[in-house]
Amino acid sequence: MNTLILRETTRVLFTLILVFSVATLLRGHDAPGGGFVGGLIASIACSLYVFVADPKDVRRLVRTDPLKTAAAGLALAIVSGLIGILSGGHPFLSGQWAEIGGVKLGTPLLFDFGVYLVVVGAVLTFVLEIKEPASVRPADSDK
Amino acid sequence: MAALGIPTARVPVLLRASVALPAALFAWFCSLVPRVSSGETLHWEIGWIPQQGIALSFFIDGLSLLFALIITGIGTLIVHYASEYMRGRPQLPRFTAFLLAFMLSMLGLVLADNLIALFIFWELTGLTSFLLIGYKHEDAAARRAALQALLVTGVGALAMLAGFVLLGEAAGTYSLRELLAGGASLAGASNYPWILALVLAGAFTKSAQFPVHFWLPNAMVAPTPVSAYLHSATMVKAGVFLLARMSPVLGGTEAWSVTLVCLGAVTAVYSALASVTRTDLKQVLAYTTVMALGTCVMFLGLAGEPESTAHTAAAVAAAAFILVHALYKAALFMAVGTIEHATGSRDIARHGGLRHKLGPTFVGTVLAAVSMAGLPPFVGFVGKELLYTSAYESRFGAFALFAIVAASVLIVTAAMLVAVVPFFGTMTQSARDAHGVTWQFWIGPLLLGLLGLVGGVATAPVFHGLVLPAAAAIAPLPEHFEPALWHGFNPLLLLSLATWALGAFVFWQRPVILSLPGKLLDVLPVTGDRVYDAAMDGIARFSTALTRRMQSGIQRRYILAVFATLALSVGATLVAKDAIYLPSQMPSVTFGEWALVAVIAASVLTVILTRSRLLAICALGVVGTAISLVFLLRGAPDVAMTQLIVETLVVVIVAIVLLKLPDFRNEIRQPLRARWRDGAIAVAVGTVTTLVLLAVTARPPQLELTEYFESMAVPGGHGHNIVNVILVDFRAMDTLGEISVLVLAAAAVCALIRRRSRYRFDRFLRLQAGHSTRPGRARASREGA
């Protein structure tokens, strides 16, 4: 499957899809899109990359452990819910909005970004775990 | 043992600092004594889910205050003692956390107002007890004892929960305060026998009554501070507390008093006999704890006796004995821990003459042991006199008196075993090798021993401040009740004298006399411990057999079972509820939709007919894509978008998996009959799903929510995409739950795949072909390799 065409196309597509995924995330509140779909689109980019490259290279490229990315996304979502509590005693996960320079910003966007990270992290974890040969995994060193 | 008592080991700062918590709580509870002893009941409520009327509510009356003082007072001494005893041991922050968590759970248990809250705190004490008994988790005996204690008390607690539910339904309230204030006895309720039996099951397992007492002596593998705190002074008294608490509600019947008196008496005598035949100091104390618990149960039975004048005296006796026992037993446990720490052994036979090495500990031990033996002027004497008097006056007169005297005789012997043998006589080798101990070791026993003396001298404040308010919660006391503390020279005093004489005689002649009951106890045909082992083995065998039947290890069979169950259960529900609805006319379908249907049908045929896995998965992707196009045509762009991307992703991931799998198409080809069966199930699932969808769409849709979201999306959620506003704002809590599941799933996949990769595919194929079918054997050979 690791053909030249796929490999070279992926090089270009990877970046393009990632940009597209972020755009999908950001426009989500007013037009079709959102963190979940955006995260899935980014996952496709990463999966394509895993398809054609050595998993080790992918890990080097994304720098962090994808599972930690997912956990960080979850933490971000929780934090976005806490902001409402701290800034005026609203119930957990109440949206808070502010307009800065004509751009409306709100905790739901932060929450959506958390969802995005969880989805990317989780899918990348699945894909990498499947693709990696057993021997390079740290957990198997006790054999 | 060499690790013990390293003087250079770092002081566990966290453990030592955490003494402040029980000490502060103790001071606070002390400040409540005047208000509570004047008959006031204090009450707090913390809103929890106010919308549902659910609140965490606590109350303090005489009984809960007595327990709270014991928990925090002895807790202070124990935590302080542990900070020195546990020095140099591993995992001390964890130990500290468990110990404090236990203390708070136990406080919650005795202060809880709501029955369900009481149950939860009850379980929390069991859980922390499990963690503390299993502190030495490398030790198989510790693990077994921890699990045993958890299971035995846990099974009892579940029975108790059922009893609480029945009780709450019968009484119409789950609030203890309301139950007690109402003054209504449930003796007349139709399911009173069930309530009683279930609540007693919880109390008896927690308080280690015969024949389920066995977990308590086994729990002595825990570090000694834990044994002193949980398994003598506090947690095991939870059952006694519950019985005392329930006495006005469930007591006053024949069933109550006969059950409690008989079982308590048997427990007390049996365990007193068992205690003096032990050679391990902690085991001796453990069995005397069981004896004390039996005594408490017995006198609570007498206190709840119907129409008897003796019940007041018995209630006072029980309350006094709870206090007396907590004082001397915690002291003795700490002393035994000190002996173990100094010499490295708890074997009675190896000790002698330790008074030269452990002077202050020796003094504390003797003070506590004298109180335990019930000699004047110690508080133990007062307690024992009350026990004798109320037993004598009760309807069970001779039986109760015989039981309590027999148990007391042996307790005198046990007290001498603990206080005399290790400390008096000539110094043994272990005593000469013993290292001295710091003041932290002996301050606790000494203080508690002195308190026993003070309580015996200044009886009036102790009784009016603590014991009588507690007794009043068990049984109504007459106005200005004065317990007679000195009866003059009457037959009961003679009985006390005879008790001490007999106890000392048994101690003196113990090699001869004790060989007999020791043998008697050993020939018991069935012990609870053995029944427990048999039950555990049985459960393990049953689940192994069940797993072998259910878990074939072949994915296809699992899928088959899941889908067959789905088709059958949903299909049966549809038929039973008469919900099958066939539309009379064809809904309007556009040409584009027909085209999509054709694409889907062609792809499904491809999936079924192809022998290439890659082609099959791609064709499945086409099915999904076509469905997402249907969504798009019907005006749900968000759903369509998500569906489209999920389908793409599934194809990519499955392709990665397939590329890694070896080519074993030929090995797992199905015979024709099996393929027909699979096809039938697939068609059944499809049919059932279609019928469900038809049934759902047959009703007019409920639009209230849709309208609400449509009208609120912009003003409330600042967004024009309703789907997204619902996901990240209106129903963000649901989304949070879903992404939590996703993170957990990713972690689980990590663990599973890393584990699975240790199997090799050739073994997997052999498994498929039926060569090596036993999972047990496969595992054995893997470990051997």
XYZ file of N, CA, C and O in Angstrom, chain B residues 183-307:
500
model
N -40.668 7.801 67.843
C -40.847 6.873 68.951
C -41.613 5.620 68.570
O -41.978 4.815 69.417
N -41.849 5.465 67.269
C -42.633 4.307 66.855
C -41.743 3.088 66.724
O -40.683 3.159 66.121
N -42.175 2.009 67.307
C -41.464 0.754 67.113
C -42.018 0.082 65.877
O -43.195 0.205 65.560
N -41.129 -0.586 65.153
C -41.574 -1.277 63.941
C -41.953 -2.718 64.221
O -42.135 -3.505 63.313
N -42.020 -3.073 65.503
C -42.264 -4.472 65.864
C -43.545 -4.998 65.241
O -43.673 -6.189 64.988
N -44.490 -4.091 64.963
C -45.750 -4.557 64.420
C -45.783 -4.608 62.899
O -46.744 -5.073 62.315
N -44.703 -4.105 62.253
C -44.704 -4.065 60.791
C -44.787 -5.466 60.212
O -44.290 -6.429 60.805
N -45.411 -5.553 59.018
C -45.674 -6.887 58.475
C -44.374 -7.612 58.130
O -44.271 -8.818 58.312
N -43.366 -6.871 57.639
C -42.120 -7.576 57.322
C -41.036 -7.322 58.371
O -39.855 -7.300 58.066
N -41.464 -7.146 59.621
C -40.508 -6.957 60.705
C -39.470 -8.068 60.781
O -38.278 -7.786 60.940
N -39.867 -9.362 60.662
C -38.839 -10.417 60.738
C -37.742 -10.232 59.696
O -36.567 -10.438 59.982
N -38.141 -9.812 58.468
C -37.143 -9.618 57.414
C -36.212 -8.461 57.751
O -35.004 -8.554 57.608
N -36.836 -7.331 58.171
C -36.021 -6.166 58.514
C -35.012 -6.542 59.583
O -33.817 -6.274 59.473
N -35.507 -7.209 60.636
C -34.643 -7.572 61.757
C -33.501 -8.464 61.273
O -32.325 -8.204 61.551
N -33.858 -9.514 60.519
C -32.826 -10.474 60.098
C -31.765 -9.783 59.244
O -30.555 -10.007 59.421
N -32.206 -8.905 58.327
C -31.242 -8.284 57.415
C -30.360 -7.280 58.138
O -29.138 -7.227 57.911
N -30.941 -6.483 59.011
C -30.130 -5.505 59.748
C -29.164 -6.239 60.680
O -27.988 -5.860 60.800
N -29.650 -7.296 61.324
C -28.756 -8.056 62.211
C -27.604 -8.679 61.418
O -26.481 -8.740 61.908
N -27.882 -9.125 60.186
C -26.810 -9.709 59.375
C -25.680 -8.703 59.187
O -24.498 -9.035 59.304
N -26.035 -7.449 58.912
C -25.020 -6.414 58.765
C -24.269 -6.182 60.057
O -23.040 -6.152 60.083
N -25.007 -6.055 61.156
C -24.370 -5.750 62.438
C -23.485 -6.903 62.897
O -22.365 -6.694 63.386
N -23.956 -8.129 62.727
C -23.198 -9.269 63.243
C -21.922 -9.509 62.444
O -20.891 -9.888 63.000
N -21.976 -9.317 61.106
C -20.738 -9.517 60.352
C -19.740 -8.420 60.681
O -18.548 -8.683 60.832
N -20.210 -7.183 60.814
C -19.292 -6.084 61.099
C -18.693 -6.247 62.485
O -17.504 -5.999 62.687
N -19.511 -6.655 63.452
C -19.024 -6.770 64.812
C -18.579 -8.185 65.146
O -18.516 -8.554 66.316
N -18.278 -8.981 64.125
C -17.586 -10.260 64.292
C -18.240 -11.175 65.308
O -17.615 -11.661 66.234
N -19.552 -11.412 65.143
C -20.230 -12.336 66.039
C -20.065 -13.772 65.534
O -19.991 -14.008 64.326
N -20.012 -14.716 66.478
C -19.962 -16.125 66.122
C -21.154 -16.445 65.240
O -22.256 -16.010 65.542
N -21.063 -17.182 64.169
C -19.884 -17.884 63.641
C -19.138 -17.109 62.538
O -18.350 -17.723 61.836
N -19.412 -15.820 62.359
C -18.682 -15.086 61.307
C -17.611 -14.199 61.927
O -17.226 -13.179 61.368
N -17.116 -14.618 63.101
C -16.125 -13.810 63.803
C -14.735 -13.975 63.210
O -13.850 -13.190 63.498
N -14.550 -15.006 62.364
C -13.195 -15.432 62.007
C -12.365 -14.378 61.309
O -11.149 -14.392 61.377
N -13.043 -13.428 60.632
C -12.246 -12.448 59.889
C -11.461 -11.542 60.819
O -10.395 -11.044 60.450
N -11.969 -11.329 62.049
C -11.311 -10.365 62.932
C -9.934 -10.841 63.413
O -8.959 -10.096 63.284
N -9.825 -12.080 63.951
C -8.463 -12.530 64.304
C -7.531 -12.561 63.098
O -6.344 -12.230 63.224
N -8.067 -12.900 61.907
C -7.207 -12.920 60.723
C -6.718 -11.525 60.369
O -5.631 -11.350 59.817
N -7.544 -10.515 60.686
C -7.185 -9.137 60.328
C -6.005 -8.633 61.138
O -5.524 -7.523 60.893
N -5.530 -9.429 62.080
C -4.417 -8.975 62.915
C -3.095 -8.896 62.141
O -2.082 -8.476 62.697
N -3.090 -9.313 60.870
C -1.870 -9.137 60.075
C -1.614 -7.673 59.773
O -0.539 -7.315 59.321
N -2.609 -6.836 60.021
C -2.433 -5.402 59.770
C -1.386 -4.857 60.737
O -1.127 -5.447 61.782
N -0.767 -3.708 60.391
C 0.133 -3.076 61.355
C -0.614 -2.820 62.668
O -1.811 -2.535 62.648
N 0.103 -2.915 63.790
C -0.571 -2.866 65.087
C -1.389 -1.592 65.322
O -2.471 -1.679 65.899
N -0.946 -0.404 64.901
C -1.818 0.762 65.113
C -3.182 0.582 64.460
O -4.197 0.998 65.016
N -3.186 -0.087 63.306
C -4.455 -0.335 62.621
C -5.315 -1.287 63.437
O -6.517 -1.067 63.637
N -4.694 -2.366 63.942
C -5.450 -3.311 64.751
C -6.022 -2.617 65.977
O -7.161 -2.852 66.374
N -5.209 -1.767 66.599
C -5.654 -1.098 67.812
C -6.824 -0.177 67.521
O -7.757 -0.081 68.311
N -6.773 0.482 66.381
C -7.765 1.510 66.090
C -9.028 0.906 65.467
O -10.113 1.015 66.028
N -8.844 0.256 64.300
C -10.004 -0.244 63.583
C -10.579 -1.492 64.234
O -11.775 -1.618 64.428
N -9.698 -2.424 64.560
C -10.190 -3.761 64.869
C -10.290 -4.027 66.349
O -10.293 -5.172 66.770
N -10.294 -2.960 67.157
C -10.686 -3.182 68.538
C -11.500 -2.004 69.048
O -12.544 -2.182 69.640
N -11.034 -0.767 68.768
C -11.692 0.370 69.412
C -12.865 0.903 68.615
O -13.855 1.329 69.186
N -12.772 0.917 67.284
C -13.794 1.653 66.539
C -14.587 0.830 65.531
O -15.757 0.542 65.757
N -13.965 0.428 64.421
C -14.772 -0.088 63.318
C -15.619 -1.289 63.704
O -16.784 -1.371 63.342
N -15.023 -2.228 64.435
C -15.791 -3.426 64.775
C -16.943 -3.081 65.707
O -17.859 -3.874 65.874
N -16.900 -1.891 66.299
C -18.025 -1.493 67.159
C -19.170 -0.912 66.330
O -20.212 -0.553 66.878
N -18.960 -0.773 65.007
C -20.020 -0.199 64.184
C -21.289 -1.028 64.283
O -22.393 -0.484 64.349
N -21.130 -2.365 64.305
C -22.298 -3.229 64.430
C -23.007 -2.995 65.750
O -24.245 -2.910 65.824
N -22.215 -2.871 66.822
C -22.774 -2.595 68.145
C -23.497 -1.246 68.127
O -24.606 -1.112 68.656
N -22.858 -0.271 67.471
C -23.478 1.053 67.365
C -24.833 0.951 66.668
O -25.824 1.529 67.122
N -24.857 0.198 65.568
C -26.097 0.082 64.812
C -27.206 -0.548 65.676
O -28.344 -0.087 65.674
N -26.826 -1.614 66.402
C -27.825 -2.268 67.254
C -28.325 -1.309 68.328
O -29.526 -1.243 68.609
N -27.390 -0.547 68.920
C -27.788 0.406 69.950
C -28.721 1.456 69.351
O -29.732 1.830 69.946
N -28.382 1.928 68.152
C -29.165 2.940 67.478
C -30.562 2.437 67.153
O -31.552 3.147 67.247
N -30.618 1.164 66.722
C -31.880 0.592 66.268
C -32.711 0.048 67.419
O -33.854 -0.357 67.212
N -32.108 0.002 68.581
C -32.801 -0.626 69.711
C -34.200 -0.054 69.945
O -35.153 -0.814 70.105
N -34.390 1.280 69.943
C -35.753 1.774 70.166
C -36.696 1.441 69.011
O -37.899 1.372 69.216
N -36.127 1.271 67.805
C -36.986 1.058 66.642
C -37.300 -0.420 66.445
O -38.445 -0.810 66.214
N -36.257 -1.250 66.543
C -36.433 -2.670 66.253
C -36.501 -3.523 67.514
O -36.894 -4.681 67.464
N -36.062 -2.962 68.646
C -36.019 -3.760 69.874
C -37.395 -3.917 70.486
O -38.419 -3.548 69.920
N -37.383 -4.475 71.704
C -38.640 -4.627 72.423
C -39.443 -5.830 71.994
O -40.617 -5.942 72.303
N -38.826 -6.723 71.253
C -39.560 -7.931 70.873
C -38.816 -9.155 71.382
O -37.633 -9.094 71.713
N -39.538 -10.240 71.388
C -38.954 -11.514 71.807
C -37.799 -11.884 70.869
O -36.736 -12.296 71.313
N -38.056 -11.738 69.561
C -37.048 -12.133 68.569
C -35.752 -11.350 68.786
O -34.649 -11.908 68.739
N -35.868 -10.056 69.013
C -34.701 -9.194 69.213
C -33.885 -9.691 70.403
O -32.693 -9.973 70.277
N -34.532 -9.800 71.582
C -33.741 -10.063 72.774
C -33.197 -11.486 72.773
O -32.044 -11.702 73.150
N -34.008 -12.452 72.315
C -33.503 -13.835 72.340
C -32.313 -13.975 71.393
O -31.262 -14.529 71.750
N -32.430 -13.428 70.164
C -31.337 -13.554 69.206
C -30.070 -12.901 69.738
O -28.982 -13.505 69.739
N -30.203 -11.670 70.196
C -29.019 -10.938 70.625
C -28.387 -11.562 71.867
O -27.168 -11.715 71.941
N -29.214 -11.924 72.834
C -28.664 -12.468 74.082
C -27.962 -13.794 73.802
O -26.824 -14.011 74.224
N -28.628 -14.676 73.054
C -28.031 -16.002 72.824
C -26.754 -15.880 71.991
O -25.709 -16.416 72.363
N -26.838 -15.152 70.874
C -25.666 -15.075 70.008
C -24.521 -14.339 70.706
O -23.355 -14.752 70.629
N -24.861 -13.275 71.395
C -23.836 -12.534 72.123
C -23.178 -13.397 73.181
O -21.949 -13.385 73.329
N -23.984 -14.174 73.905
C -23.433 -15.020 74.962
C -22.505 -16.079 74.371
O -21.391 -16.304 74.870
N -22.969 -16.725 73.300
C -22.125 -17.757 72.669
C -20.814 -17.145 72.192
O -19.729 -17.684 72.424
N -20.924 -15.989 71.527
C -19.710 -15.319 71.035
C -18.770 -14.986 72.174
O -17.557 -15.242 72.098
N -19.327 -14.433 73.264
C -18.480 -13.999 74.371
C -17.744 -15.181 74.990
O -16.519 -15.137 75.187
N -18.471 -16.253 75.268
C -17.834 -17.385 75.947
C -16.859 -18.088 75.017
O -15.714 -18.388 75.388
N -17.298 -18.304 73.772
C -16.422 -19.010 72.823
C -15.114 -18.253 72.633
O -14.024 -18.825 72.691
N -15.219 -16.935 72.397
C -13.998 -16.196 72.068
C -13.129 -15.979 73.301
O -11.896 -15.922 73.187
N -13.754 -15.885 74.487
C -12.949 -15.786 75.706
C -12.113 -17.048 75.871
O -10.925 -17.011 76.215
N -12.769 -18.183 75.582
C -12.062 -19.467 75.651
C -10.936 -19.509 74.623
O -9.817 -19.952 74.902
N -11.255 -19.028 73.416
C -10.243 -19.054 72.358
C -9.084 -18.126 72.697
O -7.921 -18.435 72.400
N -9.378 -16.999 73.336
C -8.319 -16.005 73.549
C -7.205 -16.556 74.438
O -6.029 -16.333 74.155
N -7.570 -17.278 75.499
C -6.526 -17.706 76.437
C -5.707 -18.874 75.899
O -4.677 -19.228 76.474
N -6.169 -19.486 74.800
C -5.384 -20.598 74.260
C -4.404 -20.133 73.201
O -3.656 -20.930 72.655
N -4.393 -18.831 72.887
C -3.479 -18.345 71.856
C -2.111 -18.054 72.453
O -2.005 -17.728 73.644
N -1.106 -18.112 71.616
C 0.233 -17.787 72.089
C 0.735 -16.486 71.481
O 1.705 -15.918 71.956
N 0.060 -16.020 70.425
C 0.412 -14.740 69.824
C -0.333 -13.646 70.589
O -1.555 -13.691 70.720
N 0.420 -12.666 71.090
C -0.203 -11.644 71.932
C -1.350 -10.926 71.221
O -2.380 -10.633 71.814
N -1.165 -10.646 69.929
C -2.225 -9.941 69.220
C -3.462 -10.809 69.046
O -4.586 -10.318 69.056
N -3.240 -12.112 68.877
C -4.384 -13.019 68.754
C -5.155 -13.069 70.067
O -6.385 -13.111 70.074
N -4.425 -13.092 71.186
C -5.090 -13.070 72.485
C -6.010 -11.857 72.568
O -7.194 -11.957 72.893
N -5.455 -10.708 72.212
C -6.242 -9.479 72.291
C -7.387 -9.483 71.283
O -8.482 -8.995 71.567
N -7.140 -10.041 70.091
C -8.189 -10.063 69.069
C -9.396 -10.837 69.578
O -10.537 -10.391 69.433
N -9.136 -11.993 70.196
C -10.280 -12.781 70.683
C -10.957 -12.116 71.865
O -12.183 -12.221 72.024
N -10.190 -11.398 72.705
C -10.884 -10.688 73.786
C -11.732 -9.551 73.215
O -12.754 -9.199 73.782
N -11.311 -9.005 72.062
C -12.160 -8.004 71.402
C -13.469 -8.634 70.955
O -14.544 -8.066 71.151
N -13.368 -9.827 70.353
C -14.593 -10.524 69.941
C -15.472 -10.766 71.164
O -16.700 -10.600 71.123
N -14.825 -11.146 72.275
C -15.589 -11.356 73.519
C -16.316 -10.074 73.919
O -17.498 -10.097 74.287
N -15.603 -8.951 73.850
C -16.222 -7.686 74.248
C -17.395 -7.339 73.339
O -18.439 -6.865 73.808
N -17.232 -7.608 72.050
C -18.320 -7.325 71.111
C -19.518 -8.206 71.416
O -20.667 -7.755 71.399
N -19.245 -9.496 71.709
C -20.325 -10.405 72.094
C -21.039 -9.896 73.328
O -22.275 -9.921 73.414
N -20.262 -9.415 74.299
C -20.862 -8.891 75.526
C -21.766 -7.704 75.224
O -22.892 -7.628 75.725
N -21.271 -6.791 74.385
C -22.088 -5.627 74.036
C -23.392 -6.065 73.390
O -24.473 -5.560 73.730
N -23.297 -6.998 72.440
C -24.499 -7.466 71.748
C -25.479 -8.080 72.738
O -26.679 -7.802 72.724
N -24.930 -8.906 73.635
C -25.778 -9.578 74.623
C -26.528 -8.554 75.475
O -27.739 -8.684 75.709
N -25.826 -7.498 75.925
C -26.482 -6.556 76.816
C -27.410 -5.606 76.067
O -28.389 -5.133 76.643
N -27.141 -5.413 74.769
C -28.112 -4.663 73.981
C -29.379 -5.486 73.818
O -30.485 -4.937 73.756
N -29.206 -6.804 73.755
C -30.382 -7.683 73.728
C -31.177 -7.546 75.014
O -32.406 -7.442 75.001
N -30.472 -7.524 76.142
C -31.160 -7.364 77.425
C -31.810 -5.986 77.504
O -32.900 -5.842 78.052
N -31.124 -4.982 76.919
C -31.664 -3.625 76.993
C -32.933 -3.491 76.182
O -33.777 -2.650 76.477
N -33.062 -4.302 75.149
C -34.257 -4.208 74.314
C -35.298 -5.232 74.696
O -36.164 -5.563 73.894
N -35.218 -5.720 75.894
C -36.147 -6.765 76.306
C -37.540 -6.190 76.522
O -37.690 -5.081 77.031
N -38.592 -6.940 76.148
C -39.932 -6.398 76.345
C -40.318 -6.400 77.823
O -40.069 -7.379 78.539
N -40.938 -5.347 78.259
C -41.525 -5.217 79.592
C -40.657 -5.788 80.685
O -41.010 -6.722 81.379
